[in-house]
Coordinates of C-alpha atoms in Angstrom, one line a residue:
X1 CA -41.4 -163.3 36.1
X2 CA -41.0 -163.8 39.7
X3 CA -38.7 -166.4 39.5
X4 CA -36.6 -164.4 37.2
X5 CA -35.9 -161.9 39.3
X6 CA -35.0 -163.9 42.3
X7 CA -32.6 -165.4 40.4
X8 CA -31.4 -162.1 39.1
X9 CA -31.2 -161.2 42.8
X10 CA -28.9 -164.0 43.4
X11 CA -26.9 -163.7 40.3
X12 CA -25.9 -160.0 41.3
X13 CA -24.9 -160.6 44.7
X14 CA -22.3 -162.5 43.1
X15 CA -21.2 -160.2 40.6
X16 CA -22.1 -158.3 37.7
X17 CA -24.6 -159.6 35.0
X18 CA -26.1 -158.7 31.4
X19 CA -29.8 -158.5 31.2
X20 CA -31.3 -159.4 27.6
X21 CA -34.5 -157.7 26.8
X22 CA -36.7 -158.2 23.6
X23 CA -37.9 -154.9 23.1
X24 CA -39.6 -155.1 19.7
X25 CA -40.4 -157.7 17.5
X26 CA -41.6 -157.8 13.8
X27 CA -43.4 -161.3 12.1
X28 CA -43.1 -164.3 13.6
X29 CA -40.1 -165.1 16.4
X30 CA -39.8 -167.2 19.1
X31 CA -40.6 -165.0 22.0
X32 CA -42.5 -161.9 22.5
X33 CA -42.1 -158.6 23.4
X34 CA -40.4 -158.1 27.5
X35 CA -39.0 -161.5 27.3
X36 CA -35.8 -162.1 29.0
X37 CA -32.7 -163.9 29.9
X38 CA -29.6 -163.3 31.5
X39 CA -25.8 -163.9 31.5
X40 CA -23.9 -163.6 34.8
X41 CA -20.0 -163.3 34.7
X42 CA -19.0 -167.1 34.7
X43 CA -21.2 -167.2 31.5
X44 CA -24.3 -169.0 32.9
X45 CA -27.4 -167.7 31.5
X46 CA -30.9 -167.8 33.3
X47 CA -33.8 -167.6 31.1
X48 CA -34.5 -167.7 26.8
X49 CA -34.9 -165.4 24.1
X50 CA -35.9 -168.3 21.9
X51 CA -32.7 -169.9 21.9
X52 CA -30.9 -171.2 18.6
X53 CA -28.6 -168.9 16.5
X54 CA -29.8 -166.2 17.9
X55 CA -29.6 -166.4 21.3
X56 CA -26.2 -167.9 20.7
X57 CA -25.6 -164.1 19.1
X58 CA -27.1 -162.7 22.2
X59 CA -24.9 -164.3 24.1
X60 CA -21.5 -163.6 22.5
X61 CA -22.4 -160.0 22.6
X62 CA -23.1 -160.4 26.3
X63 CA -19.9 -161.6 26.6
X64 CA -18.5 -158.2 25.5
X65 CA -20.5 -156.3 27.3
X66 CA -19.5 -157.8 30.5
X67 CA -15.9 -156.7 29.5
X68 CA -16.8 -153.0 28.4
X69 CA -20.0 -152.2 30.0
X70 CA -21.5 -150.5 26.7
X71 CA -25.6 -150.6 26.1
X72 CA -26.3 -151.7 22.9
X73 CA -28.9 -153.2 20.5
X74 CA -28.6 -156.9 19.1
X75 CA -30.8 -157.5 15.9
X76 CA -31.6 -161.0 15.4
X77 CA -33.1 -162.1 11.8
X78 CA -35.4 -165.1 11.8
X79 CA -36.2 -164.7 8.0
X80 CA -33.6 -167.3 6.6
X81 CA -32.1 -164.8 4.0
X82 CA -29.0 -165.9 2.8
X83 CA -26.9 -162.3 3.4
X84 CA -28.3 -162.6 7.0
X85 CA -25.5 -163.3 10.0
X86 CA -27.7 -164.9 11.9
X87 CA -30.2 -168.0 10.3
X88 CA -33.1 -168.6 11.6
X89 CA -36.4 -169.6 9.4
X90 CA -39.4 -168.3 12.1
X91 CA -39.8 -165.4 9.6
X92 CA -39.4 -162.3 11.6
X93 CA -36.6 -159.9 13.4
X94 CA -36.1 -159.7 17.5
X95 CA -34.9 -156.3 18.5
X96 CA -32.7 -157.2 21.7
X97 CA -31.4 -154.9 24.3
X98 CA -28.2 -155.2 26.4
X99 CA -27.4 -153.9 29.3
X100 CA -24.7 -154.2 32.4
X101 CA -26.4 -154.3 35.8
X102 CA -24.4 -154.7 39.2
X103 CA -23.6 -153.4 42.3
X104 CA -26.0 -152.4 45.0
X105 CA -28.2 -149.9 43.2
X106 CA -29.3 -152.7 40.6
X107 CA -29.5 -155.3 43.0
X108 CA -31.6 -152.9 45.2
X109 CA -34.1 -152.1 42.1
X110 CA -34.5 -155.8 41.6
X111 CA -35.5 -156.5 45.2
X112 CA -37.8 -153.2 45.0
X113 CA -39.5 -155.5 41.8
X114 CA -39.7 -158.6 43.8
X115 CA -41.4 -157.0 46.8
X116 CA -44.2 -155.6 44.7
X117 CA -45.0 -158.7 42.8
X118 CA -44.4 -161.1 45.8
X119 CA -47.3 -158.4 47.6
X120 CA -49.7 -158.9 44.4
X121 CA -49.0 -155.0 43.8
X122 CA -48.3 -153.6 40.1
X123 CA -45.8 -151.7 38.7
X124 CA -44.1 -150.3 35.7
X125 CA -40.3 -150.6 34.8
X126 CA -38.9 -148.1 32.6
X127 CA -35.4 -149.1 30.8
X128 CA -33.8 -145.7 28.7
X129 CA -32.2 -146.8 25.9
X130 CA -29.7 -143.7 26.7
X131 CA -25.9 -144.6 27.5
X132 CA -26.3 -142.3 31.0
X133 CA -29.7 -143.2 31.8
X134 CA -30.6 -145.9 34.1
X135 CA -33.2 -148.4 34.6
X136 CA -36.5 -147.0 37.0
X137 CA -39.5 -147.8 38.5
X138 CA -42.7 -146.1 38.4
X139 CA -45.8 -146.8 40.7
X140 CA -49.0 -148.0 38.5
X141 CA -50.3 -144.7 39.3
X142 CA -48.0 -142.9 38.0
X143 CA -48.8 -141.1 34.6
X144 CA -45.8 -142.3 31.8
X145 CA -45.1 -139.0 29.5
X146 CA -42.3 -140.4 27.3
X147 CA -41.1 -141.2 23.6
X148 CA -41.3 -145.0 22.9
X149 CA -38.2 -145.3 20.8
X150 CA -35.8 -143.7 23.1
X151 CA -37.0 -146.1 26.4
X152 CA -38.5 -150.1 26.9
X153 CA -41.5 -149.7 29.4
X154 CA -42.8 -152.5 30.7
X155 CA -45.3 -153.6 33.0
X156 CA -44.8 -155.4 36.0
X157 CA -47.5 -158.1 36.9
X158 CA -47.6 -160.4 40.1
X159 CA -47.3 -164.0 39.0
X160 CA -50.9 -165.9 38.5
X161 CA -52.1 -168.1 41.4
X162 CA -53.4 -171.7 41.2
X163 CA -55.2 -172.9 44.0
X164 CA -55.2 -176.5 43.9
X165 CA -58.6 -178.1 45.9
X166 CA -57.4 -181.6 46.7
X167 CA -54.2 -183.1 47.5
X168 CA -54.3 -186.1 46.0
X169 CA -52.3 -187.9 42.7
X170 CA -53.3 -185.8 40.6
X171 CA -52.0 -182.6 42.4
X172 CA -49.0 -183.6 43.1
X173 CA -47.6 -183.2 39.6
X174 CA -50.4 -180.4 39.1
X175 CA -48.2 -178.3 41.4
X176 CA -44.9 -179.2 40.0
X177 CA -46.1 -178.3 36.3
X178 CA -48.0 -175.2 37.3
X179 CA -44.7 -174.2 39.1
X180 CA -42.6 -174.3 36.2
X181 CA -44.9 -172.6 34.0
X182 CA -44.9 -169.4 35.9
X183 CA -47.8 -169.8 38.7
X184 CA -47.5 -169.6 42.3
X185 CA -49.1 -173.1 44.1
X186 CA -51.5 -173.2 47.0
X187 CA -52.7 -176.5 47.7
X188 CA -55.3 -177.1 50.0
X189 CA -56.7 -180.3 51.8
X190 CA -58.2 -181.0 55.1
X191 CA -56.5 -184.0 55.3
X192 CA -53.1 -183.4 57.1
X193 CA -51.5 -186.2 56.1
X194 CA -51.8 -185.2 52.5
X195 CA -51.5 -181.4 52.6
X196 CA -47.4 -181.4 53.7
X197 CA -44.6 -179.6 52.2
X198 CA -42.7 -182.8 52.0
X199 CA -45.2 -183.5 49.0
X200 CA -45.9 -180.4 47.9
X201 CA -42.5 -178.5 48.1
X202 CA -43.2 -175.8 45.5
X203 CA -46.3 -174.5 47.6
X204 CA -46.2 -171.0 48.5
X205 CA -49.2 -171.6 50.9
X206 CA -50.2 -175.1 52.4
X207 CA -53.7 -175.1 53.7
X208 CA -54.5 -178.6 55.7
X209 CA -57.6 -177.0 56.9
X210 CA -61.6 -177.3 56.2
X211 CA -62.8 -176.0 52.9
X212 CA -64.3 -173.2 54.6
X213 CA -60.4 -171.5 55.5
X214 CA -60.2 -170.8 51.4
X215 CA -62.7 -168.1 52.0
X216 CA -59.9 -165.4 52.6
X217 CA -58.1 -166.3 49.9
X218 CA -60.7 -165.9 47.5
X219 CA -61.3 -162.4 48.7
X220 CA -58.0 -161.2 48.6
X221 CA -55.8 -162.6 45.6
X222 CA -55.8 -161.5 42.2
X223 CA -56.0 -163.4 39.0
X224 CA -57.1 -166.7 41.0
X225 CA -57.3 -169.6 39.3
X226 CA -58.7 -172.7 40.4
X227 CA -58.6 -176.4 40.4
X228 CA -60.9 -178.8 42.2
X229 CA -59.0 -182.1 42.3
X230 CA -60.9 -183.5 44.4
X231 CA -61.8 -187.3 46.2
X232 CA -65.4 -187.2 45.2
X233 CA -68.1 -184.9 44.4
X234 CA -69.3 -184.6 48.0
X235 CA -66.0 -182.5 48.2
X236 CA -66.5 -180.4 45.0
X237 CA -69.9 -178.8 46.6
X238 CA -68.8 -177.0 49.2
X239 CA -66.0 -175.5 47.3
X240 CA -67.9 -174.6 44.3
X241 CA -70.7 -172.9 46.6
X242 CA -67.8 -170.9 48.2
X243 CA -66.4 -170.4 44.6
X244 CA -70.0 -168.6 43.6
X245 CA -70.2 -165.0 42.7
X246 CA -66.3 -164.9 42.9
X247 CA -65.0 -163.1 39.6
X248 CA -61.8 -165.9 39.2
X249 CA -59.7 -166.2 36.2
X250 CA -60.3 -169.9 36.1
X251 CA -62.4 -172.7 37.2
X252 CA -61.7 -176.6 36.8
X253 CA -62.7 -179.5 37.9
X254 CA -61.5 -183.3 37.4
X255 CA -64.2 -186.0 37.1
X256 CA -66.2 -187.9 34.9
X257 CA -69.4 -186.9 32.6
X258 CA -71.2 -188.8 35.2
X259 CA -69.7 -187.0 38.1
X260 CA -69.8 -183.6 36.3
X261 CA -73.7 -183.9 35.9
X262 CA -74.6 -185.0 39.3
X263 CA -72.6 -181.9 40.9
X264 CA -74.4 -179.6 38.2
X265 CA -77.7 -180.7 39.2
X266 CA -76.9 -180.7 42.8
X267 CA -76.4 -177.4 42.8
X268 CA -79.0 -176.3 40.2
X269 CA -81.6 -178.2 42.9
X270 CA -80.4 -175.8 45.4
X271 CA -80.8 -172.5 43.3
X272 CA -77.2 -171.8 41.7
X273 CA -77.3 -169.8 38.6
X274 CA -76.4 -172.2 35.8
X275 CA -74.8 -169.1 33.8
X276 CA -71.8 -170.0 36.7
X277 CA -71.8 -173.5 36.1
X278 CA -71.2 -172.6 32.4
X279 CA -67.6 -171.1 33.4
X280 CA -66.9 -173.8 34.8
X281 CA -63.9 -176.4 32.8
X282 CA -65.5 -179.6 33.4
X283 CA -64.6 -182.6 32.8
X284 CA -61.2 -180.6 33.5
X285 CA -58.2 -179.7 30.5
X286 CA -57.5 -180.8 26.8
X287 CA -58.2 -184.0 25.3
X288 CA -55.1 -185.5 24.8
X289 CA -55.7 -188.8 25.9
X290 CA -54.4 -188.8 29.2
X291 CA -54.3 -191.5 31.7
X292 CA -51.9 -191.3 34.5
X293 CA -51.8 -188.6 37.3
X294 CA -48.2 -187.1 35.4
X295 CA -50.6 -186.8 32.0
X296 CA -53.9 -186.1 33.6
X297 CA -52.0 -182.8 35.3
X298 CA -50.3 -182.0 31.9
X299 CA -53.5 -181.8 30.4
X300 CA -55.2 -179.5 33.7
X301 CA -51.6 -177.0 32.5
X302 CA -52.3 -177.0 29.1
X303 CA -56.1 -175.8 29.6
X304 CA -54.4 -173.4 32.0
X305 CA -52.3 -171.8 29.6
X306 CA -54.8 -172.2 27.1
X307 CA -57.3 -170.0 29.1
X308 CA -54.0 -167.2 30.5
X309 CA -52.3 -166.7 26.9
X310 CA -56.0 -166.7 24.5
X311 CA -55.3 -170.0 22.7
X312 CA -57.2 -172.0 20.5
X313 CA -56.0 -175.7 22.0
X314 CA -55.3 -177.4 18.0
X315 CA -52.4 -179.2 16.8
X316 CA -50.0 -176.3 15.7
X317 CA -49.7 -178.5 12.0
X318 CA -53.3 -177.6 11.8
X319 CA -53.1 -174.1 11.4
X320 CA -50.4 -174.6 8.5
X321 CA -53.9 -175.6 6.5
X322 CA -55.9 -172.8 7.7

């Protein structure tokens, strides 16, 4: 979301732009509710809707409003019936809202969204769905008295963090992935030679420091997740020690059976609570019978997702049998 809105940032100081919004959804469709995309005035888009016919519908309507400036709904039908405009066999309908924004008061409401999710702060973004009314934010504090069909409301989260213990093969496409599917990267190593922007260029935060200089981090950032990619096991103790009594979204760690059990009873001998080692992903992410670094870190994002979104981890075909 982050991301988005950066680029939205970008996009306006150029000129005006259509933002796409799915605001209500019915069966099944390609993208849930508050996804986005938009179209700038060259025609470039930045994000999906779910792409295919419909978006492609999206996008011609875009067009227009770019030319006339009018708010209007776009009703995209997945259910493959034959009378339909638009084909599409998911089974469901997208509700999809258009609207122009440029000039300086929407391009000063985006930056207002990215300061408070680059500062980890949450808020609410309120879209009217009347022709005079204009997008506005609310504080999280803020009570919301309104009517749901006459206004989109949506709530604003700071992007997920992955802090990535170890800077080795396997983290360096770790922190590519983990980038592209929506979480900010901190990588941290105290090896100086490894821990460098020049491998890790999609870290926010670089850390070629002692395990011990985590310790604010782990205070102060919500939705942590973490993944101990580590040399050996005599490096995965002192960070799981500092990991204990943390409540963190997510804890991994790489390693063998063998490795996993000696680190377990390690810290067992020592008087850690094994209901903490039970949260713990270990061996780390799906089996999917990866080898190299590139698959090993594809597997680490799949887990990741698997754990943010509430999935099951099975071969979609699967669930046609269920």
């Amino acid at each position: 979301m982050l991301q988005f809105y950066q680029q939205l940032a970008a996009a306006l100081k150029k000129g005006a732009v259509v933002l796409a919004t799915v605001t209500n959804t019915q069966g099944s469709v390609p993208r849930e509710v508050g996804a986005k995309m938009f179209i700038d005035a060259n025609g470039n888009t930045i994000g999906t809707i779910g792409g295919g016919a419909g978006e492609a519908k999206v996008y011609q309507t875009a067009l227009q409003v770019l030319q006339t400036g009018e708010k209007q709904f776009v009703e995209i039908d997945l259910s493959g019936a034959v009378q339909r405009e638009t084909q599409g066999v998911c089974g469901g309908i997208m509700l999809v809202w258009l609207e122009l924004w440029l000039g300086n008061e929407s391009l000063n409401l985006v930056n207002q969204i990215i300061n408070i999710l680059t500062s980890g702060q949450i808020a609410t973004l309120v879209t009217p769905f009347d022709a005079d009314k204009k997008p506005y934010l609310l504080l999280e504090t803020q009570l919301i008295a309104t009517v749901q069909n006459t206004e989109f409301i949506e709530t604003l989260l700071p992007p997920p963090t992955l802090l990535i213990i170890g800077a080795g093969h396997i983290a360096v496409p770790l922190a590519q992935i983990a980038k592209i599917i929506g979480f900010q990267v901190i990588i941290q190593d105290d090896r100086p030679e490894f821990a460098t922007k020049e491998r890790f260029p999609e870290a926010s935060l670089i850390i070629a420091q002692p395990i011990d200089s985590i310790r604010e981090i782990i205070n102060k950032i919500p939705d942590l997740y973490v993944v101990l990619v580590t040399k050996g096991y005599l490096q995965d103790l002192p960070a799981l020690k500092l990991l204990y009594n943390h409540q963190l979204a997510y804890i991994g760690m790489v390693g063998s059976k063998k490795r996993v059990h000696t680190v377990y009873k390690m810290l067992q001998d020592e008087g850690y609570a094994v209901d903490f080692l039970q949260t713990i992903y270990a061996p780390i992410g799906l089996d999917i019978g990866a080898l190299t670094p590139e698959e090993i870190a594809v597997s680490i994002c799949g887990e990741l997702i698997k754990v943010r979104r509430g999935g099951r981890g099975v071969s979609l075909s699967d669930k046609l049998v269920e």
